[in-house]
Short mmCIF file of C-alpha atoms in Angstrom, two decimals:
data_model
loop_
_atom_site.label_atom_id
_atom_site.label_comp_id
_atom_site.label_asym_id
_atom_site.label_seq_id
_atom_site.Cartn_x
_atom_site.Cartn_y
_atom_site.Cartn_z
CA MET Y 1 265.81 155.99 -13.92
CA ALA Y 2 269.34 154.55 -14.16
CA GLU Y 3 269.86 151.47 -12.01
CA SER Y 4 272.56 153.11 -9.84
CA ASN Y 5 270.37 156.21 -9.29
CA LYS Y 6 267.43 153.95 -8.44
CA MET Y 7 269.44 152.29 -5.65
CA LYS Y 8 270.41 155.75 -4.31
CA GLU Y 9 267.27 157.79 -4.75
CA MET Y 10 264.07 155.74 -5.08
CA PRO Y 11 262.07 155.61 -1.82
CA VAL Y 12 263.01 152.41 -0.02
CA ASN Y 13 259.46 151.07 0.28
CA LYS Y 14 258.93 151.36 -3.49
CA LEU Y 15 262.42 150.05 -4.27
CA MET Y 16 261.87 147.01 -2.07
CA VAL Y 17 258.57 146.22 -3.81
CA GLN Y 18 260.08 146.76 -7.27
CA MET Y 19 263.13 144.60 -6.53
CA GLY Y 20 261.39 142.19 -4.19
CA ILE Y 21 258.53 141.01 -6.41
CA PRO Y 22 260.79 139.56 -9.13
CA MET Y 23 263.03 137.94 -6.50
CA ILE Y 24 260.06 136.47 -4.65
CA LEU Y 25 258.74 135.01 -7.90
CA SER Y 26 262.21 133.72 -8.68
CA MET Y 27 262.54 131.91 -5.36
CA ALA Y 28 258.98 130.56 -5.56
CA LEU Y 29 259.76 129.11 -8.97
CA GLN Y 30 262.94 127.57 -7.58
CA ALA Y 31 260.80 125.78 -5.00
CA VAL Y 32 258.50 124.66 -7.83
CA TYR Y 33 261.33 122.51 -9.22
CA ASN Y 34 261.12 120.20 -6.22
CA ILE Y 35 257.33 120.26 -5.89
CA VAL Y 36 256.82 119.46 -9.58
CA ASP Y 37 259.31 116.58 -9.46
CA SER Y 38 257.59 115.06 -6.44
CA ALA Y 39 254.09 115.51 -7.89
CA PHE Y 40 254.97 113.74 -11.15
CA VAL Y 41 257.07 111.05 -9.44
CA GLY Y 42 254.27 110.39 -6.91
CA ASN Y 43 251.96 109.55 -9.80
CA MET Y 44 254.26 107.09 -11.58
CA ARG Y 45 252.59 103.85 -12.67
CA SER Y 46 254.81 101.71 -10.44
CA GLY Y 47 257.25 102.31 -7.61
CA SER Y 48 255.86 105.71 -6.69
CA GLU Y 49 256.13 105.18 -2.91
CA ALA Y 50 259.79 104.14 -3.18
CA ALA Y 51 260.48 107.00 -5.59
CA LEU Y 52 259.01 109.60 -3.21
CA ASN Y 53 261.12 108.20 -0.39
CA ALA Y 54 264.21 108.33 -2.65
CA LEU Y 55 263.58 112.01 -3.46
CA THR Y 56 263.22 112.73 0.26
CA LEU Y 57 266.62 111.17 0.95
CA VAL Y 58 268.48 112.95 -1.88
CA PHE Y 59 266.99 116.33 -1.00
CA PRO Y 60 269.63 117.35 1.60
CA VAL Y 61 272.45 117.05 -0.96
CA GLN Y 62 270.47 119.05 -3.52
CA MET Y 63 269.99 121.71 -0.85
CA LEU Y 64 273.70 121.63 0.00
CA MET Y 65 274.71 122.30 -3.62
CA VAL Y 66 272.26 125.20 -3.75
CA ALA Y 67 273.56 126.37 -0.35
CA VAL Y 68 277.14 126.74 -1.53
CA GLY Y 69 276.11 128.41 -4.81
CA ILE Y 70 273.63 130.80 -3.20
CA GLY Y 71 275.87 131.50 -0.19
CA THR Y 72 278.75 132.46 -2.47
CA GLY Y 73 276.27 134.57 -4.43
CA VAL Y 74 274.99 136.27 -1.27
CA GLY Y 75 278.53 137.30 -0.36
CA THR Y 76 279.11 138.52 -3.91
CA ASN Y 77 275.77 140.36 -3.92
CA ALA Y 78 276.35 142.32 -0.70
CA LEU Y 79 280.02 143.07 -1.44
CA LEU Y 80 279.32 144.08 -5.04
CA ALA Y 81 276.38 146.33 -4.07
CA ARG Y 82 278.48 148.02 -1.40
CA THR Y 83 281.45 148.43 -3.77
CA LEU Y 84 279.23 149.98 -6.45
CA GLY Y 85 277.71 152.24 -3.78
CA GLN Y 86 281.26 153.43 -3.05
CA GLY Y 87 281.89 154.03 -6.78
CA ASN Y 88 284.82 151.54 -6.99
CA GLY Y 89 284.42 150.04 -10.48
CA LYS Y 90 287.78 148.24 -10.56
CA LYS Y 91 287.07 146.33 -7.38
CA ALA Y 92 283.52 145.55 -8.58
CA ALA Y 93 284.96 143.79 -11.66
CA LYS Y 94 287.25 141.72 -9.44
CA VAL Y 95 284.36 140.77 -7.14
CA ALA Y 96 282.30 139.51 -10.11
CA GLY Y 97 285.24 137.66 -11.68
CA ASN Y 98 286.30 135.95 -8.47
CA SER Y 99 282.75 134.77 -7.84
CA LEU Y 100 282.81 132.94 -11.19
CA PHE Y 101 286.21 131.41 -10.36
CA LEU Y 102 284.69 130.11 -7.11
CA GLY Y 103 281.78 128.65 -9.14
CA VAL Y 104 284.24 126.49 -11.11
CA ILE Y 105 285.76 125.15 -7.88
CA ILE Y 106 282.33 124.41 -6.40
CA TYR Y 107 281.30 122.47 -9.52
CA ALA Y 108 284.48 120.36 -9.41
CA VAL Y 109 283.65 119.27 -5.85
CA CYS Y 110 280.04 118.39 -6.77
CA LEU Y 111 281.27 116.39 -9.77
CA LEU Y 112 283.60 114.29 -7.63
CA PHE Y 113 280.84 113.57 -5.11
CA GLY Y 114 278.51 112.59 -7.95
CA PHE Y 115 280.93 109.91 -9.12
CA PHE Y 116 282.22 108.56 -5.81
CA GLY Y 117 279.97 109.48 -2.85
CA VAL Y 118 276.31 109.16 -3.85
CA ARG Y 119 275.58 105.49 -3.11
CA ALA Y 120 277.20 105.55 0.33
CA TYR Y 121 275.18 108.65 1.23
CA ILE Y 122 271.82 107.12 0.21
CA SER Y 123 272.63 103.79 1.92
CA SER Y 124 273.19 105.58 5.25
CA GLN Y 125 269.47 106.45 5.44
CA THR Y 126 267.72 103.28 4.22
CA ILE Y 127 268.23 99.58 3.58
CA ASP Y 128 265.54 99.32 0.88
CA PRO Y 129 267.40 98.29 -2.33
CA GLU Y 130 264.77 99.89 -4.60
CA VAL Y 131 265.04 103.23 -2.78
CA ILE Y 132 268.86 103.04 -2.84
CA SER Y 133 268.88 102.38 -6.59
CA MET Y 134 266.42 105.18 -7.40
CA GLY Y 135 268.10 107.67 -5.08
CA THR Y 136 271.56 106.93 -6.46
CA ASP Y 137 270.41 107.37 -10.07
CA TYR Y 138 268.64 110.66 -9.36
CA LEU Y 139 271.35 112.24 -7.23
CA ARG Y 140 274.24 111.23 -9.50
CA ILE Y 141 272.63 113.02 -12.45
CA CYS Y 142 271.99 116.14 -10.32
CA CYS Y 143 275.62 116.25 -9.12
CA VAL Y 144 277.31 115.56 -12.47
CA ILE Y 145 275.28 118.27 -14.21
CA SER Y 146 275.24 120.66 -11.24
CA PHE Y 147 277.01 123.48 -13.10
CA GLY Y 148 273.57 124.77 -14.13
CA ILE Y 149 272.30 125.47 -10.62
CA ILE Y 150 275.70 126.73 -9.40
CA PHE Y 151 276.21 129.32 -12.13
CA PHE Y 152 272.55 130.27 -12.17
CA SER Y 153 272.88 131.13 -8.45
CA LEU Y 154 275.95 133.31 -9.13
CA PHE Y 155 274.62 135.18 -12.17
CA GLU Y 156 271.32 135.73 -10.35
CA LYS Y 157 273.12 137.54 -7.51
CA LEU Y 158 275.27 139.56 -9.93
CA LEU Y 159 272.11 140.88 -11.58
CA GLN Y 160 270.38 141.52 -8.25
CA ALA Y 161 273.36 143.50 -6.93
CA THR Y 162 272.91 146.05 -9.74
CA GLY Y 163 269.13 146.26 -9.26
CA ARG Y 164 268.23 144.08 -12.29
CA SER Y 165 266.24 141.48 -10.38
CA LEU Y 166 263.59 141.30 -13.12
CA TYR Y 167 266.07 139.60 -15.45
CA SER Y 168 267.03 136.98 -12.87
CA THR Y 169 263.32 136.18 -12.57
CA ILE Y 170 263.01 135.80 -16.34
CA GLY Y 171 265.83 133.25 -16.23
CA GLN Y 172 264.15 131.40 -13.39
CA VAL Y 173 260.80 131.34 -15.21
CA VAL Y 174 262.43 129.89 -18.33
CA GLY Y 175 264.10 127.14 -16.29
CA ALA Y 176 260.89 126.31 -14.43
CA VAL Y 177 258.87 126.10 -17.65
CA VAL Y 178 261.47 123.84 -19.27
CA ASN Y 179 261.43 121.61 -16.17
CA ILE Y 180 257.63 121.39 -16.03
CA ILE Y 181 257.36 120.58 -19.74
CA LEU Y 182 260.10 117.93 -19.66
CA ASP Y 183 259.00 116.21 -16.42
CA PRO Y 184 256.01 114.22 -17.78
CA ILE Y 185 257.77 113.64 -21.11
CA MET Y 186 260.88 112.13 -19.52
CA ILE Y 187 259.32 110.45 -16.46
CA TYR Y 188 256.39 108.73 -18.20
CA GLY Y 189 257.81 108.48 -21.73
CA ILE Y 190 255.87 110.54 -24.27
CA GLY Y 191 256.41 110.49 -28.02
CA PRO Y 192 259.90 109.32 -29.04
CA VAL Y 193 261.27 109.78 -25.49
CA PRO Y 194 261.51 106.49 -23.54
CA GLU Y 195 260.03 106.13 -20.05
CA MET Y 196 262.85 106.95 -17.61
CA GLY Y 197 261.05 107.23 -14.26
CA VAL Y 198 263.14 108.86 -11.54
CA LYS Y 199 266.06 109.39 -13.95
CA GLY Y 200 263.72 111.40 -16.16
CA ALA Y 201 262.83 113.67 -13.23
CA ALA Y 202 266.54 114.32 -12.63
CA TYR Y 203 267.26 115.08 -16.29
CA ALA Y 204 264.28 117.44 -16.52
CA THR Y 205 265.51 119.33 -13.45
CA VAL Y 206 269.12 119.77 -14.57
CA ILE Y 207 268.17 120.72 -18.13
CA GLY Y 208 265.93 123.48 -16.73
CA GLN Y 209 268.77 124.68 -14.49
CA VAL Y 210 271.26 124.78 -17.38
CA ALA Y 211 268.77 126.77 -19.50
CA SER Y 212 268.41 129.32 -16.68
CA ALA Y 213 272.18 129.62 -16.22
CA ILE Y 214 272.83 130.23 -19.92
CA LEU Y 215 270.15 132.90 -20.16
CA LEU Y 216 271.39 134.74 -17.06
CA PHE Y 217 274.95 134.63 -18.39
CA VAL Y 218 273.73 136.45 -21.52
CA PHE Y 219 271.85 139.02 -19.39
CA HIS Y 220 274.90 139.60 -17.21
CA MET Y 221 277.21 140.19 -20.16
CA LYS Y 222 274.81 142.50 -21.97
CA LEU Y 223 273.16 144.45 -19.13
CA ASN Y 224 275.61 144.76 -16.23
CA LYS Y 225 277.49 147.66 -17.81
CA GLU Y 226 278.66 148.92 -14.40
CA ILE Y 227 280.95 145.87 -14.24
CA GLU Y 228 283.89 145.38 -16.60
CA HIS Y 229 283.81 141.89 -18.15
CA ASP Y 230 287.17 140.24 -18.73
CA VAL Y 231 288.61 136.79 -18.03
CA LYS Y 232 291.57 138.42 -16.25
CA TYR Y 233 289.25 139.35 -13.38
CA MET Y 234 288.65 135.64 -12.71
CA LYS Y 235 292.23 135.39 -11.45
CA PRO Y 236 291.86 134.46 -7.79
CA ASP Y 237 292.41 137.34 -5.41
CA SER Y 238 292.69 136.15 -1.81
CA GLY Y 239 291.56 139.52 -0.44
CA ILE Y 240 288.39 139.57 -2.57
CA ILE Y 241 287.61 135.91 -1.83
CA LYS Y 242 288.05 136.56 1.88
CA GLU Y 243 285.62 139.51 1.70
CA ILE Y 244 283.07 137.47 -0.27
CA TYR Y 245 283.10 134.67 2.29
CA ALA Y 246 283.23 137.02 5.28
CA ILE Y 247 279.66 137.82 4.22
CA GLY Y 248 278.76 134.65 2.33
CA LEU Y 249 280.16 131.93 4.60
CA PRO Y 250 277.51 132.42 7.29
CA ALA Y 251 274.90 132.23 4.50
CA ILE Y 252 276.48 129.00 3.21
CA ILE Y 253 276.55 127.53 6.70
CA ALA Y 254 272.95 128.67 7.24
CA GLN Y 255 271.83 126.90 4.06
CA ALA Y 256 274.07 123.88 4.78
CA LEU Y 257 272.51 123.58 8.21
CA MET Y 258 269.17 123.11 6.46
CA SER Y 259 270.68 120.09 4.68
CA ILE Y 260 272.09 118.73 7.93
CA MET Y 261 268.75 119.26 9.68
CA VAL Y 262 266.81 117.39 6.98
CA TYR Y 263 269.38 114.57 6.93
CA VAL Y 264 269.29 114.12 10.73
CA MET Y 265 265.48 114.35 10.74
CA ASN Y 266 265.46 111.53 8.17
CA LEU Y 267 267.58 109.50 10.58
CA ILE Y 268 265.29 110.33 13.54
CA LEU Y 269 262.25 109.26 11.47
CA LYS Y 270 263.99 106.15 10.08
CA PHE Y 271 261.69 103.97 12.25
CA SER Y 272 258.84 104.83 9.82
CA PRO Y 273 259.46 105.23 6.06
CA SER Y 274 255.96 106.76 5.79
CA ALA Y 275 256.76 109.47 8.37
CA GLN Y 276 260.11 110.01 6.65
CA THR Y 277 258.42 110.52 3.28
CA ALA Y 278 255.76 112.77 4.85
CA TYR Y 279 258.45 115.03 6.28
CA GLY Y 280 260.23 115.20 2.92
CA LEU Y 281 257.01 116.16 1.13
CA PHE Y 282 256.11 118.73 3.77
CA TYR Y 283 259.57 120.27 3.56
CA LYS Y 284 259.04 120.98 -0.13
CA VAL Y 285 255.75 122.73 0.61
CA GLN Y 286 257.42 124.62 3.46
CA GLN Y 287 260.17 125.72 1.08
CA PHE Y 288 257.57 127.17 -1.25
CA VAL Y 289 256.26 129.39 1.59
CA LEU Y 290 259.62 130.29 3.16
CA PHE Y 291 261.23 130.92 -0.23
CA LEU Y 292 258.90 133.94 -0.44
CA ALA Y 293 260.78 135.29 2.60
CA PHE Y 294 264.11 134.28 1.04
CA GLY Y 295 263.19 136.19 -2.12
CA LEU Y 296 262.36 139.33 -0.16
CA ARG Y 297 265.56 138.87 1.85
CA ASP Y 298 267.48 139.01 -1.44
CA ALA Y 299 266.01 142.49 -1.96
CA ILE Y 300 266.58 143.55 1.65
CA THR Y 301 270.31 142.68 1.59
CA PRO Y 302 271.49 144.74 -1.43
CA ILE Y 303 269.21 147.71 -0.57
CA ILE Y 304 270.56 147.98 2.98
CA ALA Y 305 274.14 147.15 1.90
CA PHE Y 306 274.06 149.90 -0.75
CA ALA Y 307 272.68 152.37 1.83
CA TYR Y 308 275.38 151.26 4.30
CA GLY Y 309 278.04 151.96 1.64
CA MET Y 310 276.49 155.44 1.21
CA ARG Y 311 276.34 155.84 5.03
CA SER Y 312 272.66 156.79 4.74
CA LYS Y 313 271.10 156.13 8.13
CA LYS Y 314 267.56 156.88 6.96
CA ARG Y 315 267.68 154.43 4.03
CA ILE Y 316 269.12 151.71 6.27
CA GLN Y 317 266.35 152.22 8.83
CA ASP Y 318 263.69 152.23 6.11
CA GLY Y 319 265.16 149.02 4.69
CA ILE Y 320 264.86 147.30 8.07
CA ARG Y 321 261.34 148.60 8.73
CA TYR Y 322 259.85 147.70 5.35
CA GLY Y 323 261.79 144.45 5.11
CA LEU Y 324 260.22 143.13 8.32
CA LEU Y 325 256.76 144.50 7.51
CA TYR Y 326 256.61 143.01 4.01
CA THR Y 327 257.93 139.67 5.29
CA ILE Y 328 255.05 139.42 7.80
CA VAL Y 329 252.56 140.28 5.05
CA LEU Y 330 253.98 137.46 2.88
CA MET Y 331 253.84 134.82 5.60
CA ILE Y 332 250.17 135.27 6.56
CA PRO Y 333 248.64 133.81 3.37
CA GLY Y 334 251.28 131.05 3.43
CA ILE Y 335 250.11 129.98 6.87
CA ALA Y 336 246.44 130.14 5.80
CA ILE Y 337 246.96 127.96 2.71
CA THR Y 338 248.90 125.25 4.53
CA GLU Y 339 246.51 125.21 7.51
CA PHE Y 340 243.30 125.00 5.47
CA PHE Y 341 244.30 122.87 2.45
CA PRO Y 342 246.73 120.14 3.57
CA GLY Y 343 244.54 117.46 2.00
CA ALA Y 344 244.86 119.07 -1.43
CA PHE Y 345 248.65 118.89 -1.20
CA ALA Y 346 248.50 115.26 -0.07
CA THR Y 347 246.38 114.46 -3.12
CA LEU Y 348 248.76 116.33 -5.43
CA PHE Y 349 251.66 114.16 -4.24
CA ASN Y 350 249.58 110.97 -4.13
CA ALA Y 351 251.01 110.56 -0.62
CA GLY Y 352 249.50 107.09 -0.06
CA GLN Y 353 250.50 105.61 3.31
CA SER Y 354 252.19 108.90 4.25
CA ARG Y 355 248.99 110.92 3.91
CA GLU Y 356 247.96 111.18 7.60
CA TYR Y 357 251.50 111.94 8.75
CA PHE Y 358 251.80 114.60 6.03
CA ILE Y 359 248.53 116.37 6.88
CA GLU Y 360 249.33 116.50 10.59
CA ALA Y 361 252.87 117.79 9.89
CA MET Y 362 251.45 120.62 7.75
CA ARG Y 363 248.94 121.72 10.37
CA ILE Y 364 251.46 121.76 13.22
CA ILE Y 365 254.68 122.98 11.59
CA SER Y 366 253.05 125.73 9.51
CA ILE Y 367 252.32 127.59 12.77
CA SER Y 368 256.02 128.44 12.77
CA PHE Y 369 256.07 130.18 9.35
CA LEU Y 370 255.51 133.70 10.70
CA PHE Y 371 258.46 133.45 13.10
CA ALA Y 372 260.61 131.64 10.52
CA GLY Y 373 259.98 134.40 7.95
CA ILE Y 374 261.00 137.10 10.45
CA ASN Y 375 264.18 135.12 11.21
CA VAL Y 376 265.01 135.00 7.49
CA ALA Y 377 264.52 138.79 7.23
CA TYR Y 378 266.75 139.31 10.29
CA GLN Y 379 269.50 137.33 8.57
CA GLY Y 380 269.30 139.45 5.42
CA ILE Y 381 269.61 142.60 7.54
CA TYR Y 382 272.58 141.21 9.46
CA GLN Y 383 274.39 140.20 6.25
CA ALA Y 384 273.98 143.68 4.75
CA LEU Y 385 275.50 145.29 7.85
CA ASP Y 386 278.49 142.93 8.21
CA GLY Y 387 276.64 140.97 10.88
CA GLY Y 388 277.67 137.55 9.60
CA ILE Y 389 278.16 136.13 13.09
CA GLU Y 390 274.65 137.11 14.20
CA SER Y 391 273.23 135.54 11.05
CA LEU Y 392 275.17 132.36 11.73
CA VAL Y 393 273.99 132.14 15.34
CA ILE Y 394 270.33 132.42 14.28
CA SER Y 395 270.88 129.63 11.75
CA LEU Y 396 272.56 127.43 14.36
CA LEU Y 397 269.66 127.96 16.77
CA ARG Y 398 267.00 127.27 14.14
CA GLN Y 399 268.55 124.28 12.41
CA LEU Y 400 270.86 122.59 14.88
CA ILE Y 401 271.11 123.68 18.50
CA ILE Y 402 267.39 123.72 19.39
CA ILE Y 403 265.50 121.77 16.74
CA LEU Y 404 267.47 118.52 16.57
CA PRO Y 405 267.82 117.85 20.33
CA LEU Y 406 264.11 118.67 20.77
CA ALA Y 407 263.07 116.34 17.94
CA GLY Y 408 265.38 113.64 19.27
CA ILE Y 409 263.93 113.93 22.79
CA PHE Y 410 260.36 113.92 21.47
CA SER Y 411 261.11 110.84 19.32
CA VAL Y 412 261.71 108.86 22.55
CA PHE Y 413 257.98 109.14 23.25
CA VAL Y 414 256.97 107.67 19.88
CA ARG Y 415 254.83 104.61 20.33
CA ASN Y 416 252.79 102.68 17.82
CA GLY Y 417 250.81 104.81 15.40
CA GLN Y 418 250.78 108.53 14.84
CA MET Y 419 250.62 109.97 18.34
CA GLY Y 420 254.34 110.16 19.07
CA VAL Y 421 255.25 111.47 15.62
CA SER Y 422 252.96 114.50 16.10
CA LEU Y 423 255.06 115.45 19.12
CA ILE Y 424 258.16 115.57 16.89
CA TRP Y 425 256.42 118.09 14.61
CA TRP Y 426 255.96 120.49 17.57
CA ALA Y 427 259.74 120.91 17.80
CA PHE Y 428 259.57 123.26 14.79
CA PRO Y 429 257.27 126.01 16.15
CA ILE Y 430 259.04 125.97 19.51
CA THR Y 431 262.41 126.42 17.81
CA GLU Y 432 261.33 129.32 15.59
CA VAL Y 433 259.78 131.30 18.48
CA ILE Y 434 262.95 131.03 20.60
CA SER Y 435 265.17 131.95 17.62
CA CYS Y 436 262.97 134.97 16.82
CA LEU Y 437 263.44 136.33 20.34
CA ALA Y 438 267.22 135.95 20.01
CA GLY Y 439 267.09 137.66 16.60
CA TYR Y 440 265.35 140.70 18.07
CA VAL Y 441 268.11 141.07 20.67
CA PHE Y 442 270.78 140.88 17.93
CA LEU Y 443 268.97 143.51 15.84
CA LYS Y 444 268.92 145.95 18.76
CA ARG Y 445 272.67 145.47 19.23
CA ILE Y 446 273.44 146.00 15.53
CA ARG Y 447 271.32 149.17 15.48
CA LYS Y 448 273.31 150.56 18.38
CA ASN Y 449 276.78 149.61 17.12
CA LYS Y 450 276.50 150.10 13.33
CA ILE Y 451 273.56 152.38 12.50
CA ASP Y 452 273.21 154.88 15.34
CA VAL Y 453 276.91 155.83 15.05
CA LEU Y 454 276.52 156.99 11.41
CA ASN Y 455 276.49 160.74 10.79
#
């Protein structure tokens, strides 16, 4: 079945499974980058505790780079899918070309930060000179060679918008395999490669990202025949850019809020480097679970957006129904694994003094995964139906308005030992439940205003 016919005619439940599985695998493998780095770094011969802390502190900036790339891609994805659904090939070419122009601008900003802003950023979270040195080395490499992750994010969304999610997964698998192979070689020094420690982890990550970006560029040029490929379409068009960010800006802010949340949580937990490291390690495990929901969201958005372009009420409603159902199914095993096997993850990371904090964080915060997954699905639905504001509000509730004041208030009760820190972890489930209730109200309003009015 042709890709365009598949988006129009295949039953939505089957289409979501067919598109969703590759995207879920793709996002899971993206989370593997960070887990693999931390696992290998945690088992370095010397300096592993400082190295794990350094990776925790650099993580928000890594997330921010991904946020801008993926957010721009989300806007491109939804707009391109809708434009193709309307049969407007000329505009589709401009949407794709302008997204690549935006990728060049994003990389230029990351490059400048890599040269001039990294050390000041790391120093704001710690006074340990070893952690500052390791964090600066790692983050500078990731920023200077960030074009891999930026253009991977864009080409991934261009392929997903035309229903070719399998090929984006192939690119992600290749990058993950390259990263996993290079990590021990470059961190520990194997064969002719010298031991590079934390720098080796950074180089392994960016080389994997560049490999993925190159492969997806080839797939895009050869397979996306619905889109005309020409450099002239990269000429900036203010109308197209505005439409991309009308959808994508809330997604960028949503992802950026994750970076802000992690950064502020690092500051709240600054009283205990062990608790700080435990939170950073847990967040990478949490990403692995929630990225399953993000992957499914990346199937939900183009399917509903395409149906919205067709003005097919039934396909939109099916997209919402199956999107929420499949998200709940994905979250249940994620909760079970993190509740029953936190010790195994602590051993994988060689968590050391952070072990008890890490295990308790997993058992408390993982309660929130079900509600967090539903919130992610809500945001994909909103984005497909031009509900960028609703998506933004949910993100603000989850990652700023509720969570940070709660964690800050709970941190006042921290005394000696672990007791007070466990109270901070409870801020996460409380936040997700409240946000989920707000998300349900927004969904009812969008149904009434944008779906029920369709003929």
